[in-house]
Amino acid sequence: MKVTVSRKAQFNAAHRLYNPNWSFEKNDEVFGKCNNPNYHGHNYQLIVSVKGTIDPETGYVIDMKDLKALIKEHVEDVFDHRNLNLDTEDFKELNPTAENIAVVIWNKLRPHLKSELELKVVLYETERNFVEFEG
Ligand code: NI
């Protein structure tokens, strides 16, 4: 029997979506306002879910304190109030779309969880637009 536990978090960050190999016109066509050269911000909402069996001694799949601390250290402290393109190593070469941010977050958290636990990341860029990645 497996149970999923989830923790919500959020961070505010700026980004610009563009492909440096394309002309400004092509970037404008594909990314529209998200290609604004002076960046724009989002209030990203994150849901991190961990699925596994319940530890009979604790009754937990994972201690929420530990999950909270992992998200703070590896996501919030790295991305909150940052310009993703300019201030983070992760997006120096990688376009900071919601898809890519979700994958980066998953990769940051995965090594810190026991291998038998499954990890899923859901990232809302706006209230209506969100992406999911589970490895
Ligand atoms: Ni955007």
mmCIF file of N, CA and C and ligand atoms in Angstrom:
data_model
loop_
_atom_site.group_PDB
_atom_site.id
_atom_site.type_symbol
_atom_site.label_atom_id
_atom_site.label_comp_id
_atom_site.label_asym_id
_atom_site.label_seq_id
_atom_site.Cartn_x
_atom_site.Cartn_y
_atom_site.Cartn_z
ATOM 1 N N MET A 1 0.843 -1.200 0.000
ATOM 2 C CA MET A 1 0.000 0.000 0.000
ATOM 3 C C MET A 1 0.877 1.247 0.000
ATOM 4 N N LYS A 2 0.618 2.097 -0.979
ATOM 5 C CA LYS A 2 1.401 3.334 -1.059
ATOM 6 C C LYS A 2 0.504 4.549 -0.842
ATOM 7 N N VAL A 3 1.050 5.535 -0.170
ATOM 8 C CA VAL A 3 0.322 6.756 0.139
ATOM 9 C C VAL A 3 1.142 7.941 -0.360
ATOM 10 N N THR A 4 0.436 8.955 -0.880
ATOM 11 C CA THR A 4 1.113 10.154 -1.371
ATOM 12 C C THR A 4 0.919 11.293 -0.380
ATOM 13 N N VAL A 5 2.005 11.925 -0.017
ATOM 14 C CA VAL A 5 1.929 13.120 0.824
ATOM 15 C C VAL A 5 2.483 14.289 0.012
ATOM 16 N N SER A 6 1.871 15.453 0.193
ATOM 17 C CA SER A 6 2.247 16.606 -0.617
ATOM 18 C C SER A 6 2.453 17.836 0.241
ATOM 19 N N ARG A 7 3.333 18.685 -0.236
ATOM 20 C CA ARG A 7 3.624 19.943 0.447
ATOM 21 C C ARG A 7 3.589 21.063 -0.594
ATOM 22 N N LYS A 8 2.890 22.147 -0.235
ATOM 23 C CA LYS A 8 2.831 23.312 -1.118
ATOM 24 C C LYS A 8 3.902 24.308 -0.726
ATOM 25 N N ALA A 9 4.431 24.995 -1.708
ATOM 26 C CA ALA A 9 5.399 26.061 -1.462
ATOM 27 C C ALA A 9 5.227 27.095 -2.563
ATOM 28 N N GLN A 10 5.894 28.195 -2.420
ATOM 29 C CA GLN A 10 5.835 29.197 -3.477
ATOM 30 C C GLN A 10 7.120 30.004 -3.521
ATOM 31 N N PHE A 11 7.349 30.567 -4.679
ATOM 32 C CA PHE A 11 8.460 31.507 -4.810
ATOM 33 C C PHE A 11 8.111 32.513 -5.897
ATOM 34 N N ASN A 12 8.647 33.697 -5.736
ATOM 35 C CA ASN A 12 8.449 34.752 -6.724
ATOM 36 C C ASN A 12 9.744 34.901 -7.492
ATOM 37 N N ALA A 13 9.634 34.901 -8.815
ATOM 38 C CA ALA A 13 10.855 35.015 -9.601
ATOM 39 C C ALA A 13 10.548 35.666 -10.946
ATOM 40 N N ALA A 14 11.589 36.259 -11.512
ATOM 41 C CA ALA A 14 11.486 36.862 -12.839
ATOM 42 C C ALA A 14 12.131 35.949 -13.865
ATOM 43 N N HIS A 15 11.674 36.076 -15.099
ATOM 44 C CA HIS A 15 12.335 35.328 -16.171
ATOM 45 C C HIS A 15 12.075 35.994 -17.512
ATOM 46 N N ARG A 16 12.798 35.530 -18.485
ATOM 47 C CA ARG A 16 12.544 35.874 -19.881
ATOM 48 C C ARG A 16 12.687 34.593 -20.688
ATOM 49 N N LEU A 17 11.705 34.334 -21.551
ATOM 50 C CA LEU A 17 11.779 33.151 -22.401
ATOM 51 C C LEU A 17 12.314 33.554 -23.763
ATOM 52 N N TYR A 18 13.410 32.981 -24.152
ATOM 53 C CA TYR A 18 13.907 33.219 -25.507
ATOM 54 C C TYR A 18 14.939 32.165 -25.876
ATOM 55 N N ASN A 19 15.110 32.040 -27.155
ATOM 56 C CA ASN A 19 16.128 31.138 -27.681
ATOM 57 C C ASN A 19 17.213 32.009 -28.311
ATOM 58 N N PRO A 20 18.426 31.973 -27.745
ATOM 59 C CA PRO A 20 19.474 32.881 -28.225
ATOM 60 C C PRO A 20 19.893 32.608 -29.672
ATOM 61 N N ASN A 21 19.499 31.446 -30.186
ATOM 62 C CA ASN A 21 19.852 31.129 -31.574
ATOM 63 C C ASN A 21 18.872 31.715 -32.588
ATOM 64 N N TRP A 22 17.788 32.317 -32.091
ATOM 65 C CA TRP A 22 16.762 32.874 -32.979
ATOM 66 C C TRP A 22 16.835 34.388 -33.014
ATOM 67 N N SER A 23 16.262 34.975 -34.054
ATOM 68 C CA SER A 23 16.128 36.429 -34.157
ATOM 69 C C SER A 23 15.120 36.915 -33.113
ATOM 70 N N PHE A 24 15.155 38.221 -32.858
ATOM 71 C CA PHE A 24 14.162 38.787 -31.930
ATOM 72 C C PHE A 24 12.747 38.535 -32.460
ATOM 73 N N GLU A 25 12.582 38.667 -33.774
ATOM 74 C CA GLU A 25 11.255 38.491 -34.381
ATOM 75 C C GLU A 25 10.733 37.067 -34.163
ATOM 76 N N LYS A 26 11.603 36.100 -34.374
ATOM 77 C CA LYS A 26 11.183 34.704 -34.172
ATOM 78 C C LYS A 26 10.850 34.457 -32.695
ATOM 79 N N ASN A 27 11.698 34.994 -31.788
ATOM 80 C CA ASN A 27 11.419 34.856 -30.360
ATOM 81 C C ASN A 27 10.085 35.504 -30.002
ATOM 82 N N ASP A 28 9.830 36.665 -30.602
ATOM 83 C CA ASP A 28 8.603 37.388 -30.335
ATOM 84 C C ASP A 28 7.398 36.575 -30.787
ATOM 85 N N GLU A 29 7.548 35.941 -31.942
ATOM 86 C CA GLU A 29 6.473 35.141 -32.510
ATOM 87 C C GLU A 29 6.161 33.947 -31.599
ATOM 88 N N VAL A 30 7.204 33.298 -31.079
ATOM 89 C CA VAL A 30 7.008 32.078 -30.293
ATOM 90 C C VAL A 30 6.655 32.398 -28.836
ATOM 91 N N PHE A 31 7.368 33.350 -28.243
ATOM 92 C CA PHE A 31 7.225 33.572 -26.797
ATOM 93 C C PHE A 31 6.397 34.800 -26.432
ATOM 94 N N GLY A 32 6.085 35.654 -27.417
ATOM 95 C CA GLY A 32 5.230 36.806 -27.158
ATOM 96 C C GLY A 32 5.741 37.666 -26.029
ATOM 97 N N LYS A 33 4.854 38.033 -25.118
ATOM 98 C CA LYS A 33 5.227 38.917 -24.003
ATOM 99 C C LYS A 33 6.300 38.305 -23.114
ATOM 100 N N CYS A 34 6.387 36.989 -23.102
ATOM 101 C CA CYS A 34 7.392 36.328 -22.265
ATOM 102 C C CYS A 34 8.806 36.563 -22.770
ATOM 103 N N ASN A 35 8.933 37.110 -23.987
ATOM 104 C CA ASN A 35 10.240 37.453 -24.548
ATOM 105 C C ASN A 35 10.627 38.895 -24.215
ATOM 106 N N ASN A 36 9.861 39.557 -23.394
ATOM 107 C CA ASN A 36 10.196 40.941 -22.991
ATOM 108 C C ASN A 36 11.648 41.017 -22.517
ATOM 109 N N PRO A 37 12.502 41.810 -23.178
ATOM 110 C CA PRO A 37 13.931 41.835 -22.830
ATOM 111 C C PRO A 37 14.193 42.258 -21.382
ATOM 112 N N ASN A 38 13.264 43.009 -20.791
ATOM 113 C CA ASN A 38 13.476 43.464 -19.413
ATOM 114 C C ASN A 38 12.827 42.552 -18.375
ATOM 115 N N TYR A 39 12.461 41.344 -18.794
ATOM 116 C CA TYR A 39 11.971 40.312 -17.878
ATOM 117 C C TYR A 39 10.573 40.625 -17.341
ATOM 118 N N HIS A 40 9.976 39.629 -16.712
ATOM 119 C CA HIS A 40 8.685 39.802 -16.048
ATOM 120 C C HIS A 40 8.610 38.746 -14.955
ATOM 121 N N GLY A 41 7.682 38.942 -14.010
ATOM 122 C CA GLY A 41 7.665 38.065 -12.840
ATOM 123 C C GLY A 41 6.462 37.144 -12.783
ATOM 124 N N HIS A 42 6.615 36.088 -12.002
ATOM 125 C CA HIS A 42 5.513 35.172 -11.694
ATOM 126 C C HIS A 42 5.555 34.834 -10.207
ATOM 127 N N ASN A 43 4.358 34.553 -9.670
ATOM 128 C CA ASN A 43 4.281 33.956 -8.339
ATOM 129 C C ASN A 43 4.103 32.458 -8.552
ATOM 130 N N TYR A 44 5.200 31.751 -8.533
ATOM 131 C CA TYR A 44 5.148 30.318 -8.799
ATOM 132 C C TYR A 44 4.622 29.578 -7.577
ATOM 133 N N GLN A 45 3.674 28.673 -7.829
ATOM 134 C CA GLN A 45 3.150 27.811 -6.777
ATOM 135 C C GLN A 45 3.642 26.395 -7.073
ATOM 136 N N LEU A 46 4.156 25.777 -6.040
ATOM 137 C CA LEU A 46 4.773 24.469 -6.212
ATOM 138 C C LEU A 46 4.075 23.447 -5.319
ATOM 139 N N ILE A 47 3.822 22.271 -5.871
ATOM 140 C CA ILE A 47 3.326 21.164 -5.052
ATOM 141 C C ILE A 47 4.303 20.001 -5.237
ATOM 142 N N VAL A 48 4.918 19.609 -4.153
ATOM 143 C CA VAL A 48 5.860 18.493 -4.190
ATOM 144 C C VAL A 48 5.179 17.295 -3.531
ATOM 145 N N SER A 49 5.069 16.198 -4.276
ATOM 146 C CA SER A 49 4.408 15.002 -3.752
ATOM 147 C C SER A 49 5.392 13.848 -3.645
ATOM 148 N N VAL A 50 5.305 13.165 -2.528
ATOM 149 C CA VAL A 50 6.175 12.021 -2.276
ATOM 150 C C VAL A 50 5.277 10.814 -1.999
ATOM 151 N N LYS A 51 5.505 9.739 -2.739
ATOM 152 C CA LYS A 51 4.665 8.546 -2.611
ATOM 153 C C LYS A 51 5.514 7.388 -2.114
ATOM 154 N N GLY A 52 4.969 6.677 -1.146
ATOM 155 C CA GLY A 52 5.705 5.530 -0.625
ATOM 156 C C GLY A 52 4.875 4.793 0.405
ATOM 157 N N THR A 53 5.508 3.838 1.034
ATOM 158 C CA THR A 53 4.807 3.065 2.057
ATOM 159 C C THR A 53 4.930 3.766 3.415
ATOM 160 N N ILE A 54 3.962 3.514 4.266
ATOM 161 C CA ILE A 54 3.958 4.132 5.590
ATOM 162 C C ILE A 54 4.935 3.384 6.506
ATOM 163 N N ASP A 55 5.814 4.146 7.097
ATOM 164 C CA ASP A 55 6.740 3.570 8.075
ATOM 165 C C ASP A 55 5.937 3.152 9.308
ATOM 166 N N PRO A 56 5.962 1.851 9.684
ATOM 167 C CA PRO A 56 5.123 1.398 10.799
ATOM 168 C C PRO A 56 5.505 2.037 12.140
ATOM 169 N N GLU A 57 6.737 2.486 12.263
ATOM 170 C CA GLU A 57 7.144 3.069 13.548
ATOM 171 C C GLU A 57 6.676 4.507 13.704
ATOM 172 N N THR A 58 6.740 5.291 12.602
ATOM 173 C CA THR A 58 6.351 6.702 12.694
ATOM 174 C C THR A 58 4.938 6.952 12.208
ATOM 175 N N GLY A 59 4.434 6.077 11.336
ATOM 176 C CA GLY A 59 3.157 6.343 10.679
ATOM 177 C C GLY A 59 3.298 7.310 9.526
ATOM 178 N N TYR A 60 4.512 7.703 9.188
ATOM 179 C CA TYR A 60 4.770 8.659 8.113
ATOM 180 C C TYR A 60 5.280 7.954 6.849
ATOM 181 N N VAL A 61 4.977 8.568 5.685
ATOM 182 C CA VAL A 61 5.696 8.231 4.444
ATOM 183 C C VAL A 61 7.021 8.986 4.449
ATOM 184 N N ILE A 62 6.926 10.271 4.788
ATOM 185 C CA ILE A 62 8.109 11.118 4.967
ATOM 186 C C ILE A 62 7.738 12.146 6.026
ATOM 187 N N ASP A 63 8.676 12.517 6.842
ATOM 188 C CA ASP A 63 8.429 13.551 7.845
ATOM 189 C C ASP A 63 8.260 14.883 7.137
ATOM 190 N N MET A 64 7.097 15.540 7.294
ATOM 191 C CA MET A 64 6.818 16.805 6.612
ATOM 192 C C MET A 64 7.851 17.878 6.952
ATOM 193 N N LYS A 65 8.402 17.804 8.156
ATOM 194 C CA LYS A 65 9.447 18.770 8.529
ATOM 195 C C LYS A 65 10.641 18.636 7.595
ATOM 196 N N ASP A 66 10.979 17.395 7.292
ATOM 197 C CA ASP A 66 12.111 17.146 6.396
ATOM 198 C C ASP A 66 11.796 17.603 4.974
ATOM 199 N N LEU A 67 10.568 17.324 4.519
ATOM 200 C CA LEU A 67 10.183 17.736 3.164
ATOM 201 C C LEU A 67 10.169 19.257 3.058
ATOM 202 N N LYS A 68 9.613 19.903 4.077
ATOM 203 C CA LYS A 68 9.590 21.370 4.106
ATOM 204 C C LYS A 68 11.013 21.938 4.025
ATOM 205 N N ALA A 69 11.910 21.361 4.802
ATOM 206 C CA ALA A 69 13.295 21.852 4.842
ATOM 207 C C ALA A 69 14.005 21.633 3.508
ATOM 208 N N LEU A 70 13.727 20.497 2.870
ATOM 209 C CA LEU A 70 14.333 20.219 1.554
ATOM 210 C C LEU A 70 13.883 21.243 0.518
ATOM 211 N N ILE A 71 12.590 21.531 0.514
ATOM 212 C CA ILE A 71 12.050 22.488 -0.463
ATOM 213 C C ILE A 71 12.623 23.875 -0.199
ATOM 214 N N LYS A 72 12.723 24.215 1.079
ATOM 215 C CA LYS A 72 13.277 25.542 1.399
ATOM 216 C C LYS A 72 14.728 25.653 0.924
ATOM 217 N N GLU A 73 15.521 24.673 1.276
ATOM 218 C CA GLU A 73 16.957 24.743 0.963
ATOM 219 C C GLU A 73 17.234 24.679 -0.534
ATOM 220 N N HIS A 74 16.547 23.771 -1.230
ATOM 221 C CA HIS A 74 16.922 23.491 -2.616
ATOM 222 C C HIS A 74 16.081 24.215 -3.656
ATOM 223 N N VAL A 75 14.942 24.784 -3.225
ATOM 224 C CA VAL A 75 14.106 25.498 -4.199
ATOM 225 C C VAL A 75 13.921 26.959 -3.787
ATOM 226 N N GLU A 76 13.286 27.184 -2.635
ATOM 227 C CA GLU A 76 12.956 28.556 -2.253
ATOM 228 C C GLU A 76 14.212 29.416 -2.092
ATOM 229 N N ASP A 77 15.199 28.891 -1.383
ATOM 230 C CA ASP A 77 16.399 29.699 -1.148
ATOM 231 C C ASP A 77 17.179 29.967 -2.437
ATOM 232 N N VAL A 78 16.976 29.125 -3.441
ATOM 233 C CA VAL A 78 17.705 29.276 -4.710
ATOM 234 C C VAL A 78 16.957 30.183 -5.688
ATOM 235 N N PHE A 79 15.619 30.100 -5.689
ATOM 236 C CA PHE A 79 14.847 30.795 -6.720
ATOM 237 C C PHE A 79 14.065 32.007 -6.229
ATOM 238 N N ASP A 80 13.715 32.068 -4.954
ATOM 239 C CA ASP A 80 12.816 33.130 -4.506
ATOM 240 C C ASP A 80 13.470 34.501 -4.636
ATOM 241 N N HIS A 81 12.716 35.426 -5.248
ATOM 242 C CA HIS A 81 13.186 36.801 -5.474
ATOM 243 C C HIS A 81 14.447 36.853 -6.327
ATOM 244 N N ARG A 82 14.574 35.895 -7.240
ATOM 245 C CA ARG A 82 15.707 35.894 -8.165
ATOM 246 C C ARG A 82 15.217 36.135 -9.591
ATOM 247 N N ASN A 83 16.136 36.572 -10.402
ATOM 248 C CA ASN A 83 15.934 36.545 -11.846
ATOM 249 C C ASN A 83 16.480 35.201 -12.318
ATOM 250 N N LEU A 84 15.606 34.337 -12.787
ATOM 251 C CA LEU A 84 16.029 32.965 -13.096
ATOM 252 C C LEU A 84 17.106 32.936 -14.180
ATOM 253 N N ASN A 85 16.989 33.825 -15.179
ATOM 254 C CA ASN A 85 17.985 33.846 -16.258
ATOM 255 C C ASN A 85 19.349 34.326 -15.782
ATOM 256 N N LEU A 86 19.347 35.359 -14.949
ATOM 257 C CA LEU A 86 20.601 36.034 -14.596
ATOM 258 C C LEU A 86 21.200 35.568 -13.278
ATOM 259 N N ASP A 87 20.362 35.181 -12.326
ATOM 260 C CA ASP A 87 20.843 34.942 -10.957
ATOM 261 C C ASP A 87 21.048 33.472 -10.622
ATOM 262 N N THR A 88 20.646 32.569 -11.495
ATOM 263 C CA THR A 88 20.772 31.146 -11.152
ATOM 264 C C THR A 88 21.659 30.435 -12.177
ATOM 265 N N GLU A 89 22.393 29.466 -11.707
ATOM 266 C CA GLU A 89 23.223 28.658 -12.606
ATOM 267 C C GLU A 89 22.345 27.767 -13.496
ATOM 268 N N ASP A 90 21.194 27.352 -12.935
ATOM 269 C CA ASP A 90 20.352 26.378 -13.629
ATOM 270 C C ASP A 90 19.867 26.864 -14.986
ATOM 271 N N PHE A 91 19.629 28.181 -15.111
ATOM 272 C CA PHE A 91 19.011 28.702 -16.336
ATOM 273 C C PHE A 91 19.928 29.630 -17.113
ATOM 274 N N LYS A 92 21.220 29.496 -16.874
ATOM 275 C CA LYS A 92 22.176 30.249 -17.689
ATOM 276 C C LYS A 92 22.081 29.822 -19.152
ATOM 277 N N GLU A 93 21.896 28.520 -19.369
ATOM 278 C CA GLU A 93 21.855 27.977 -20.733
ATOM 279 C C GLU A 93 20.493 27.374 -21.066
ATOM 280 N N LEU A 94 19.610 27.311 -20.077
ATOM 281 C CA LEU A 94 18.334 26.596 -20.234
ATOM 282 C C LEU A 94 17.184 27.603 -20.151
ATOM 283 N N ASN A 95 16.275 27.545 -21.114
ATOM 284 C CA ASN A 95 15.151 28.467 -21.142
ATOM 285 C C ASN A 95 14.246 28.204 -19.929
ATOM 286 N N PRO A 96 13.983 29.218 -19.091
ATOM 287 C CA PRO A 96 13.223 28.977 -17.847
ATOM 288 C C PRO A 96 11.720 28.919 -18.057
ATOM 289 N N THR A 97 11.280 27.999 -18.903
ATOM 290 C CA THR A 97 9.849 27.720 -19.038
ATOM 291 C C THR A 97 9.388 26.961 -17.797
ATOM 292 N N ALA A 98 8.080 26.919 -17.589
ATOM 293 C CA ALA A 98 7.544 26.153 -16.460
ATOM 294 C C ALA A 98 7.972 24.687 -16.574
ATOM 295 N N GLU A 99 8.001 24.168 -17.800
ATOM 296 C CA GLU A 99 8.416 22.777 -18.001
ATOM 297 C C GLU A 99 9.840 22.558 -17.485
ATOM 298 N N ASN A 100 10.744 23.429 -17.924
ATOM 299 C CA ASN A 100 12.142 23.262 -17.516
ATOM 300 C C ASN A 100 12.338 23.526 -16.021
ATOM 301 N N ILE A 101 11.602 24.483 -15.466
ATOM 302 C CA ILE A 101 11.732 24.754 -14.029
ATOM 303 C C ILE A 101 11.281 23.534 -13.222
ATOM 304 N N ALA A 102 10.189 22.910 -13.655
ATOM 305 C CA ALA A 102 9.687 21.722 -12.945
ATOM 306 C C ALA A 102 10.725 20.591 -12.968
ATOM 307 N N VAL A 103 11.359 20.384 -14.120
ATOM 308 C CA VAL A 103 12.370 19.330 -14.230
ATOM 309 C C VAL A 103 13.589 19.664 -13.356
ATOM 310 N N VAL A 104 14.002 20.922 -13.366
ATOM 311 C CA VAL A 104 15.143 21.334 -12.538
ATOM 312 C C VAL A 104 14.834 21.109 -11.056
ATOM 313 N N ILE A 105 13.630 21.470 -10.630
ATOM 314 C CA ILE A 105 13.251 21.281 -9.230
ATOM 315 C C ILE A 105 13.250 19.792 -8.874
ATOM 316 N N TRP A 106 12.693 18.991 -9.749
ATOM 317 C CA TRP A 106 12.662 17.533 -9.512
ATOM 318 C C TRP A 106 14.089 17.002 -9.336
ATOM 319 N N ASN A 107 14.982 17.448 -10.219
ATOM 320 C CA ASN A 107 16.381 16.986 -10.154
ATOM 321 C C ASN A 107 17.105 17.475 -8.903
ATOM 322 N N LYS A 108 16.708 18.637 -8.396
ATOM 323 C CA LYS A 108 17.329 19.144 -7.171
ATOM 324 C C LYS A 108 16.887 18.338 -5.950
ATOM 325 N N LEU A 109 15.607 17.909 -5.958
ATOM 326 C CA LEU A 109 15.056 17.224 -4.781
ATOM 327 C C LEU A 109 15.343 15.722 -4.775
ATOM 328 N N ARG A 110 15.355 15.118 -5.958
ATOM 329 C CA ARG A 110 15.444 13.652 -6.052
ATOM 330 C C ARG A 110 16.604 13.028 -5.258
ATOM 331 N N PRO A 111 17.817 13.616 -5.339
ATOM 332 C CA PRO A 111 18.928 12.976 -4.623
ATOM 333 C C PRO A 111 18.777 12.982 -3.096
ATOM 334 N N HIS A 112 17.883 13.808 -2.577
ATOM 335 C CA HIS A 112 17.757 13.936 -1.127
ATOM 336 C C HIS A 112 16.647 13.075 -0.545
ATOM 337 N N LEU A 113 15.990 12.316 -1.416
ATOM 338 C CA LEU A 113 14.913 11.434 -0.947
ATOM 339 C C LEU A 113 15.371 9.980 -1.034
ATOM 340 N N LYS A 114 14.869 9.168 -0.121
ATOM 341 C CA LYS A 114 15.183 7.739 -0.172
ATOM 342 C C LYS A 114 14.757 7.170 -1.522
ATOM 343 N N SER A 115 15.555 6.250 -2.045
ATOM 344 C CA SER A 115 15.330 5.771 -3.412
ATOM 345 C C SER A 115 13.976 5.091 -3.576
ATOM 346 N N GLU A 116 13.425 4.536 -2.496
ATOM 347 C CA GLU A 116 12.144 3.834 -2.632
ATOM 348 C C GLU A 116 10.944 4.798 -2.697
ATOM 349 N N LEU A 117 11.179 6.074 -2.428
ATOM 350 C CA LEU A 117 10.094 7.056 -2.511
ATOM 351 C C LEU A 117 9.977 7.587 -3.934
ATOM 352 N N GLU A 118 8.713 7.768 -4.389
ATOM 353 C CA GLU A 118 8.480 8.360 -5.713
ATOM 354 C C GLU A 118 8.247 9.853 -5.539
ATOM 355 N N LEU A 119 8.716 10.612 -6.504
ATOM 356 C CA LEU A 119 8.643 12.082 -6.412
ATOM 357 C C LEU A 119 7.880 12.637 -7.603
ATOM 358 N N LYS A 120 6.990 13.578 -7.319
ATOM 359 C CA LYS A 120 6.274 14.293 -8.378
ATOM 360 C C LYS A 120 6.284 15.775 -8.056
ATOM 361 N N VAL A 121 6.515 16.581 -9.077
ATOM 362 C CA VAL A 121 6.533 18.033 -8.919
ATOM 363 C C VAL A 121 5.447 18.627 -9.805
ATOM 364 N N VAL A 122 4.609 19.470 -9.221
ATOM 365 C CA VAL A 122 3.624 20.232 -9.991
ATOM 366 C C VAL A 122 3.957 21.700 -9.801
ATOM 367 N N LEU A 123 4.096 22.413 -10.896
ATOM 368 C CA LEU A 123 4.471 23.821 -10.823
ATOM 369 C C LEU A 123 3.431 24.667 -11.549
ATOM 370 N N TYR A 124 2.822 25.580 -10.778
ATOM 371 C CA TYR A 124 1.877 26.544 -11.363
ATOM 372 C C TYR A 124 2.630 27.818 -11.683
ATOM 373 N N GLU A 125 2.582 28.216 -12.937
ATOM 374 C CA GLU A 125 3.183 29.507 -13.312
ATOM 375 C C GLU A 125 2.145 30.616 -13.167
ATOM 376 N N THR A 126 0.894 30.264 -13.474
ATOM 377 C CA THR A 126 -0.237 31.148 -13.200
ATOM 378 C C THR A 126 -1.304 30.258 -12.580
ATOM 379 N N GLU A 127 -2.419 30.867 -12.180
ATOM 380 C CA GLU A 127 -3.477 30.054 -11.570
ATOM 381 C C GLU A 127 -3.962 28.967 -12.514
ATOM 382 N N ARG A 128 -3.919 29.255 -13.812
ATOM 383 C CA ARG A 128 -4.505 28.316 -14.777
ATOM 384 C C ARG A 128 -3.494 27.480 -15.527
ATOM 385 N N ASN A 129 -2.231 27.887 -15.474
ATOM 386 C CA ASN A 129 -1.211 27.151 -16.242
ATOM 387 C C ASN A 129 -0.277 26.431 -15.294
ATOM 388 N N PHE A 130 -0.213 25.100 -15.439
ATOM 389 C CA PHE A 130 0.695 24.346 -14.589
ATOM 390 C C PHE A 130 1.236 23.145 -15.337
ATOM 391 N N VAL A 131 2.376 22.697 -14.873
ATOM 392 C CA VAL A 131 3.032 21.542 -15.494
ATOM 393 C C VAL A 131 3.345 20.511 -14.403
ATOM 394 N N GLU A 132 3.477 19.270 -14.818
ATOM 395 C CA GLU A 132 3.785 18.174 -13.892
ATOM 396 C C GLU A 132 4.995 17.407 -14.392
ATOM 397 N N PHE A 133 5.827 16.985 -13.450
ATOM 398 C CA PHE A 133 6.943 16.106 -13.827
ATOM 399 C C PHE A 133 7.150 15.083 -12.734
ATOM 400 N N GLU A 134 7.246 13.826 -13.140
ATOM 401 C CA GLU A 134 7.479 12.782 -12.140
ATOM 402 C C GLU A 134 8.634 11.863 -12.527
ATOM 403 N N GLY A 135 9.565 12.414 -13.267
ATOM 404 C CA GLY A 135 10.764 11.642 -13.560
ATOM 405 C C GLY A 135 10.630 10.749 -14.779
HETATM 406 NI NI NI B 1 6.535 34.203 -17.950
#
